[in-house]
Tab-separated table of C-alpha atoms in Angstrom:
chain	number	residue	atom	x	y	z
A	960	MET	CA	-0.034	-0.034	-0.085
A	961	ASP	CA	3.154	2.475	0.307
A	962	CYS	CA	3.094	2.517	-3.615
A	963	LEU	CA	-0.584	3.658	-3.460
A	964	ALA	CA	0.013	6.246	-0.898
A	965	ARG	CA	3.048	7.824	-2.605
A	966	ALA	CA	1.104	7.828	-5.918
A	967	ARG	CA	-1.893	9.641	-4.277
A	968	ASP	CA	0.193	12.095	-2.510
A	969	GLU	CA	2.273	13.056	-5.441
A	970	PHE	CA	-0.716	13.839	-7.615
A	971	GLN	CA	-2.248	15.862	-4.830
A	972	ARG	CA	1.002	17.684	-4.225
A	973	ARG	CA	1.239	18.502	-8.039
A	974	ARG	CA	-2.366	19.466	-8.339
A	975	PRO	CA	-2.819	23.341	-8.766
A	976	PRO	CA	-4.331	24.827	-5.775
A	977	ALA	CA	-7.081	26.922	-7.188
A	978	ARG	CA	-8.363	24.979	-10.177
A	979	SER	CA	-7.879	21.613	-11.560
A	980	GLN	CA	-6.017	21.316	-14.557
A	981	PHE	CA	-8.790	18.897	-15.883
A	982	GLY	CA	-11.603	21.404	-15.502
A	983	ALA	CA	-13.112	20.775	-11.933
A	984	VAL	CA	-13.129	23.961	-9.445
A	985	LEU	CA	-11.349	22.918	-6.410
A	986	ARG	CA	-12.723	23.968	-3.002
A	987	ASP	CA	-11.306	23.272	0.563
A	988	ASP	CA	-14.681	21.875	1.806
A	989	GLN	CA	-15.211	19.728	-1.252
A	990	ARG	CA	-16.072	16.029	-0.466
A	991	PRO	CA	-15.676	12.931	-2.605
A	992	VAL	CA	-19.365	12.462	-2.504
A	993	VAL	CA	-19.497	10.052	-5.601
A	994	THR	CA	-16.573	7.852	-4.119
A	995	PHE	CA	-18.389	7.463	-0.718
A	996	THR	CA	-21.742	6.856	-2.340
A	997	VAL	CA	-20.463	4.002	-4.522
A	998	ILE	CA	-18.638	2.452	-1.578
A	999	GLY	CA	-21.988	2.705	0.579
A	1000	LEU	CA	-23.872	1.167	-2.394
A	1001	CYS	CA	-21.478	-1.811	-2.648
A	1002	VAL	CA	-21.512	-2.213	1.205
A	1003	LEU	CA	-25.373	-2.264	1.257
A	1004	LEU	CA	-25.488	-4.761	-1.637
A	1005	PHE	CA	-22.894	-6.970	-0.052
A	1006	SER	CA	-25.056	-7.007	3.194
A	1007	LEU	CA	-28.208	-8.085	1.083
A	1008	GLN	CA	-26.031	-10.703	-0.480
A	1009	LEU	CA	-25.149	-12.120	2.793
A	1010	LEU	CA	-28.857	-11.778	3.928
A	1011	GLY	CA	-29.935	-13.708	0.789
A	1012	SER	CA	-27.372	-16.477	1.373
A	1013	ALA	CA	-28.411	-16.969	5.066
A	1014	VAL	CA	-32.343	-17.297	4.095
A	1015	THR	CA	-32.228	-19.093	0.936
A	1016	ASP	CA	-30.484	-22.487	-0.349
A	1017	ALA	CA	-30.019	-20.766	-3.707
A	1018	ASN	CA	-26.501	-20.818	-5.153
A	1019	PRO	CA	-25.961	-17.950	-5.865
A	1020	ASP	CA	-28.276	-16.062	-3.519
A	1021	PRO	CA	-31.016	-14.096	-5.339
A	1022	VAL	CA	-29.192	-10.827	-5.239
A	1023	THR	CA	-25.989	-12.140	-6.622
A	1024	GLY	CA	-27.686	-14.114	-9.255
A	1025	ALA	CA	-29.608	-11.108	-10.473
A	1026	LEU	CA	-26.580	-8.675	-10.671
A	1027	TRP	CA	-23.501	-10.519	-11.766
A	1028	TYR	CA	-22.568	-10.911	-15.405
A	1029	ALA	CA	-21.540	-13.722	-17.906
A	1030	PRO	CA	-20.997	-13.204	-21.669
A	1031	LEU	CA	-24.072	-15.435	-22.119
A	1032	GLN	CA	-26.260	-12.503	-20.629
A	1033	THR	CA	-25.432	-10.346	-23.605
A	1034	SER	CA	-26.280	-12.778	-26.389
A	1035	SER	CA	-29.252	-14.080	-28.565
A	1036	TRP	CA	-29.868	-16.507	-25.707
A	1037	ALA	CA	-30.371	-14.009	-22.899
A	1038	PHE	CA	-30.230	-10.126	-23.481
A	1039	GLU	CA	-29.562	-8.562	-20.148
A	1040	PRO	CA	-26.880	-5.840	-21.147
A	1041	TRP	CA	-27.465	-3.842	-17.783
A	1042	ARG	CA	-25.699	-6.583	-15.880
A	1043	MET	CA	-22.384	-5.196	-17.539
A	1044	LEU	CA	-22.583	-2.491	-15.111
A	1045	THR	CA	-24.538	-3.884	-12.210
A	1046	SER	CA	-21.854	-6.760	-11.746
A	1047	ALA	CA	-19.473	-3.889	-10.720
A	1048	LEU	CA	-21.599	-3.208	-7.488
A	1049	VAL	CA	-21.597	-6.749	-6.133
A	1050	HIS	CA	-18.858	-8.860	-4.687
A	1051	SER	CA	-18.318	-12.515	-3.860
A	1052	PRO	CA	-20.232	-13.143	-0.655
A	1053	ALA	CA	-17.929	-16.036	0.283
A	1054	ASN	CA	-14.745	-13.823	0.304
A	1055	ALA	CA	-15.046	-10.413	2.279
A	1056	MET	CA	-11.559	-9.592	1.225
A	1057	HIS	CA	-12.920	-9.105	-2.558
A	1058	LEU	CA	-15.010	-6.247	-1.256
A	1059	LEU	CA	-12.479	-4.739	1.255
A	1060	PHE	CA	-9.615	-4.507	-1.201
A	1061	ASN	CA	-11.728	-2.980	-3.830
A	1062	MET	CA	-13.511	-0.554	-1.433
A	1063	PHE	CA	-9.938	0.379	0.154
A	1064	ALA	CA	-8.572	1.259	-3.450
A	1065	LEU	CA	-11.681	3.167	-4.346
A	1066	TRP	CA	-11.657	5.204	-1.171
A	1067	PHE	CA	-7.855	5.925	-1.343
A	1068	ILE	CA	-7.631	6.795	-5.113
A	1069	GLY	CA	-11.135	8.175	-5.414
A	1070	ARG	CA	-10.370	10.956	-2.866
A	1071	ALA	CA	-7.551	12.253	-5.108
A	1072	ILE	CA	-9.150	11.925	-8.603
A	1073	GLU	CA	-12.729	12.791	-8.122
A	1074	PRO	CA	-11.911	16.449	-6.757
A	1075	ALA	CA	-9.558	16.890	-9.709
A	1076	LEU	CA	-12.166	15.752	-12.336
A	1077	GLY	CA	-15.506	16.883	-10.624
A	1078	PRO	CA	-18.272	14.569	-9.930
A	1079	LEU	CA	-19.695	14.080	-13.535
A	1080	ARG	CA	-16.157	13.369	-15.161
A	1081	TYR	CA	-15.712	10.996	-12.147
A	1082	ILE	CA	-18.861	9.106	-12.603
A	1083	ALA	CA	-18.155	8.956	-16.349
A	1084	LEU	CA	-14.594	7.295	-15.597
A	1085	LEU	CA	-15.963	4.889	-13.152
A	1086	THR	CA	-18.950	3.749	-15.226
A	1087	LEU	CA	-16.903	3.466	-18.600
A	1088	SER	CA	-14.051	1.709	-16.846
A	1089	ALA	CA	-16.640	-0.772	-15.450
A	1090	LEU	CA	-18.007	-1.315	-18.835
A	1091	GLY	CA	-14.910	-1.608	-20.351
A	1092	GLY	CA	-14.158	-4.528	-17.919
A	1093	SER	CA	-17.327	-6.280	-19.011
A	1094	VAL	CA	-16.535	-5.866	-22.574
A	1095	ALA	CA	-13.322	-7.479	-22.154
A	1096	VAL	CA	-14.897	-10.503	-20.182
A	1097	LEU	CA	-17.417	-10.716	-23.089
A	1098	PHE	CA	-14.738	-11.398	-25.616
A	1099	LEU	CA	-12.223	-13.404	-23.457
A	1100	THR	CA	-14.241	-15.200	-21.018
A	1101	PRO	CA	-16.318	-18.723	-21.484
A	1102	ALA	CA	-19.705	-17.861	-22.024
A	1103	TRP	CA	-21.213	-19.321	-18.755
A	1104	THR	CA	-18.368	-18.055	-16.423
A	1105	PRO	CA	-19.875	-15.239	-14.127
A	1106	THR	CA	-18.007	-12.324	-13.073
A	1107	LEU	CA	-18.588	-9.674	-10.249
A	1108	GLY	CA	-16.789	-7.036	-8.267
A	1109	ALA	CA	-15.656	-3.240	-8.749
A	1110	SER	CA	-12.251	-4.407	-9.749
A	1111	GLY	CA	-12.775	-3.152	-13.620
A	1112	ALA	CA	-13.593	0.328	-12.110
A	1113	VAL	CA	-10.733	0.220	-9.628
A	1114	PHE	CA	-8.265	-0.754	-12.404
A	1115	GLY	CA	-9.565	1.958	-14.454
A	1116	LEU	CA	-8.802	4.418	-11.635
A	1117	PHE	CA	-5.336	2.862	-11.609
A	1118	GLY	CA	-4.924	3.660	-15.234
A	1119	ALA	CA	-6.508	7.108	-15.061
A	1120	LEU	CA	-4.271	8.042	-11.834
A	1121	PHE	CA	-1.159	7.216	-14.073
A	1122	ILE	CA	-2.153	9.209	-17.016
A	1123	LEU	CA	-3.158	12.322	-14.987
A	1124	MET	CA	0.102	12.141	-12.873
A	1125	ARG	CA	2.188	12.127	-16.281
A	1126	ALA	CA	-0.070	15.132	-17.385
A	1127	THR	CA	0.865	17.164	-14.168
A	1128	GLY	CA	4.525	16.044	-14.238
A	1129	SER	CA	4.545	13.783	-11.250
A	1130	GLN	CA	6.577	10.812	-10.628
A	1131	THR	CA	4.802	7.615	-11.658
A	1132	GLY	CA	7.043	5.033	-10.349
A	1133	GLY	CA	4.692	4.395	-7.351
A	1134	ILE	CA	1.561	3.868	-9.422
A	1135	LEU	CA	3.473	1.742	-11.964
A	1136	ALA	CA	4.679	-0.511	-9.279
A	1137	LEU	CA	1.093	-0.813	-7.927
A	1138	ILE	CA	-0.269	-1.660	-11.448
A	1139	ALA	CA	2.400	-4.289	-12.010
A	1140	ILE	CA	1.805	-5.846	-8.566
A	1141	ASN	CA	-1.802	-6.128	-9.379
A	1142	VAL	CA	-1.452	-7.369	-12.759
A	1143	VAL	CA	0.581	-10.410	-11.429
A	1144	ILE	CA	-1.853	-10.983	-8.616
A	1145	SER	CA	-4.712	-11.063	-11.520
A	1146	PHE	CA	-2.866	-13.990	-13.214
A	1147	VAL	CA	-1.359	-15.701	-10.200
A	1148	VAL	CA	-4.408	-16.016	-7.931
A	1149	PRO	CA	-7.239	-18.326	-9.109
A	1150	GLY	CA	-10.776	-16.873	-9.302
A	1151	ILE	CA	-9.599	-13.409	-10.469
A	1152	SER	CA	-10.993	-12.003	-13.655
A	1153	TRP	CA	-7.698	-10.819	-15.196
A	1154	GLN	CA	-9.862	-9.781	-18.264
A	1155	GLY	CA	-12.097	-7.504	-16.402
A	1156	HIS	CA	-8.864	-5.784	-14.810
A	1157	PHE	CA	-7.362	-5.491	-18.350
A	1158	GLY	CA	-10.600	-3.834	-19.825
A	1159	GLY	CA	-11.044	-1.445	-16.965
A	1160	LEU	CA	-7.330	-0.428	-16.959
A	1161	VAL	CA	-7.304	0.401	-20.705
A	1162	ILE	CA	-10.595	2.372	-20.428
A	1163	GLY	CA	-9.398	4.118	-17.449
A	1164	ALA	CA	-6.365	5.345	-19.170
A	1165	LEU	CA	-8.162	6.259	-22.511
A	1166	CYS	CA	-10.633	8.476	-20.383
A	1167	ALA	CA	-7.889	10.207	-18.486
A	1168	LEU	CA	-6.411	10.936	-21.922
A	1169	VAL	CA	-9.479	12.576	-22.945
A	1170	PHE	CA	-9.439	14.660	-19.811
A	1171	SER	CA	-5.785	15.688	-19.937
A	1172	LYS	CA	-5.509	16.097	-23.759
A	1173	ALA	CA	-8.601	18.213	-24.335
A	1174	PRO	CA	-7.877	21.795	-25.580
A	1175	ALA	CA	-7.359	24.024	-22.502
A	1176	ARG	CA	-7.291	27.463	-23.930
A	1177	SER	CA	-8.562	29.543	-26.907
A	1178	SER	CA	-9.076	32.978	-25.388
A	1179	THR	CA	-8.747	35.097	-22.335
A	1180	ASP	CA	-12.308	34.267	-21.028
A	1181	ARG	CA	-11.891	31.377	-18.518
A	1182	ARG	CA	-15.429	30.317	-18.401
A	1183	GLN	CA	-15.446	30.144	-22.441
A	1184	ASP	CA	-12.282	28.214	-22.010
A	1185	ALA	CA	-13.732	25.716	-19.528
A	1186	ARG	CA	-16.915	25.261	-21.739
A	1187	ARG	CA	-14.752	24.501	-24.593
A	1188	ARG	CA	-12.863	21.930	-22.798
A	1189	ALA	CA	-15.851	20.270	-21.371
A	1190	ARG	CA	-17.192	20.117	-24.822
A	1191	TRP	CA	-14.078	18.355	-26.167
A	1192	GLN	CA	-14.145	16.098	-23.120
A	1193	GLY	CA	-17.684	14.975	-23.637
A	1194	PHE	CA	-17.095	14.384	-27.316
A	1195	GLY	CA	-14.128	12.109	-26.368
A	1196	LEU	CA	-15.910	10.245	-23.538
A	1197	LEU	CA	-18.977	9.783	-25.827
A	1198	GLY	CA	-16.662	8.179	-28.571
A	1199	ILE	CA	-15.216	5.840	-25.974
A	1200	ALA	CA	-18.930	4.856	-25.027
A	1201	VAL	CA	-19.923	4.268	-28.551
A	1202	VAL	CA	-16.942	2.039	-29.101
A	1203	LEU	CA	-17.766	-0.010	-26.300
A	1204	VAL	CA	-21.348	-0.160	-27.475
A	1205	LEU	CA	-20.377	-1.294	-30.682
A	1206	LEU	CA	-17.851	-3.976	-29.395
A	1207	THR	CA	-20.635	-5.282	-27.229
A	1208	GLY	CA	-22.856	-5.729	-30.135
A	1209	LEU	CA	-20.073	-7.422	-32.063
A	1210	GLY	CA	-19.345	-9.622	-29.100
A	1211	MET	CA	-23.106	-10.839	-28.829
A	1212	THR	CA	-22.856	-12.452	-32.154
A	1213	LEU	CA	-19.638	-14.411	-31.094
A	1214	VAL	CA	-20.833	-15.979	-27.761
A	1215	ASN	CA	-20.972	-19.556	-27.933
A	1216	PRO	CA	-22.966	-21.264	-25.118
A	1217	TYR	CA	-21.494	-24.758	-25.969
A	1218	ALA	CA	-17.822	-23.724	-25.839
């Protein structure tokens, strides 16, 4: 966790004190409301998963079974695309560490990134990273294999933090070490979806490139500059979303339930 702490502290130290380089206004009293809301929702759903496991003999419990994602659930046999996002909100009820690690990483990094981006950009980053993880699962995982957890979104934050740190001239050794350690864990520890991690990491980095590379200044009017930058960022995020939707449509045609 030392790598995580160094990376976050370096990013916060380099962040401009009055206005974020990425378009969000910084205030001393600002709180990472989105981060705390997502954590609260995940913890609430985990409690319901445990309750469902306790009162029913179903395997999985009703909550988990309704929200997890497998490639078959976006195919001609079963069309439930919302699971590509809801799966990021539930975790394995048999492994509390799954939830604890993801929530700790979300809390630790989210508190640095959310104020720098503002709530709307941050929500877009989390949502697209989670969707990117599910798209990778769609293409790279057997049709019947269920996946769940916020790891895709968390890896999206890892990728975004690396790009944003580079954009602010921060040292990136800590976050690179953190990413490398978690990539190794993804392949070494059984039962972890490296596919979801990979998809989230790539999409998170792409979103951060959109935030950091959008045109910053065209006039002496700061409000006009901010609107122009937000417009370009919106176009970039929309482009990423369209690509992910198109890839989902393509993946649907390739799902083989007999594989």
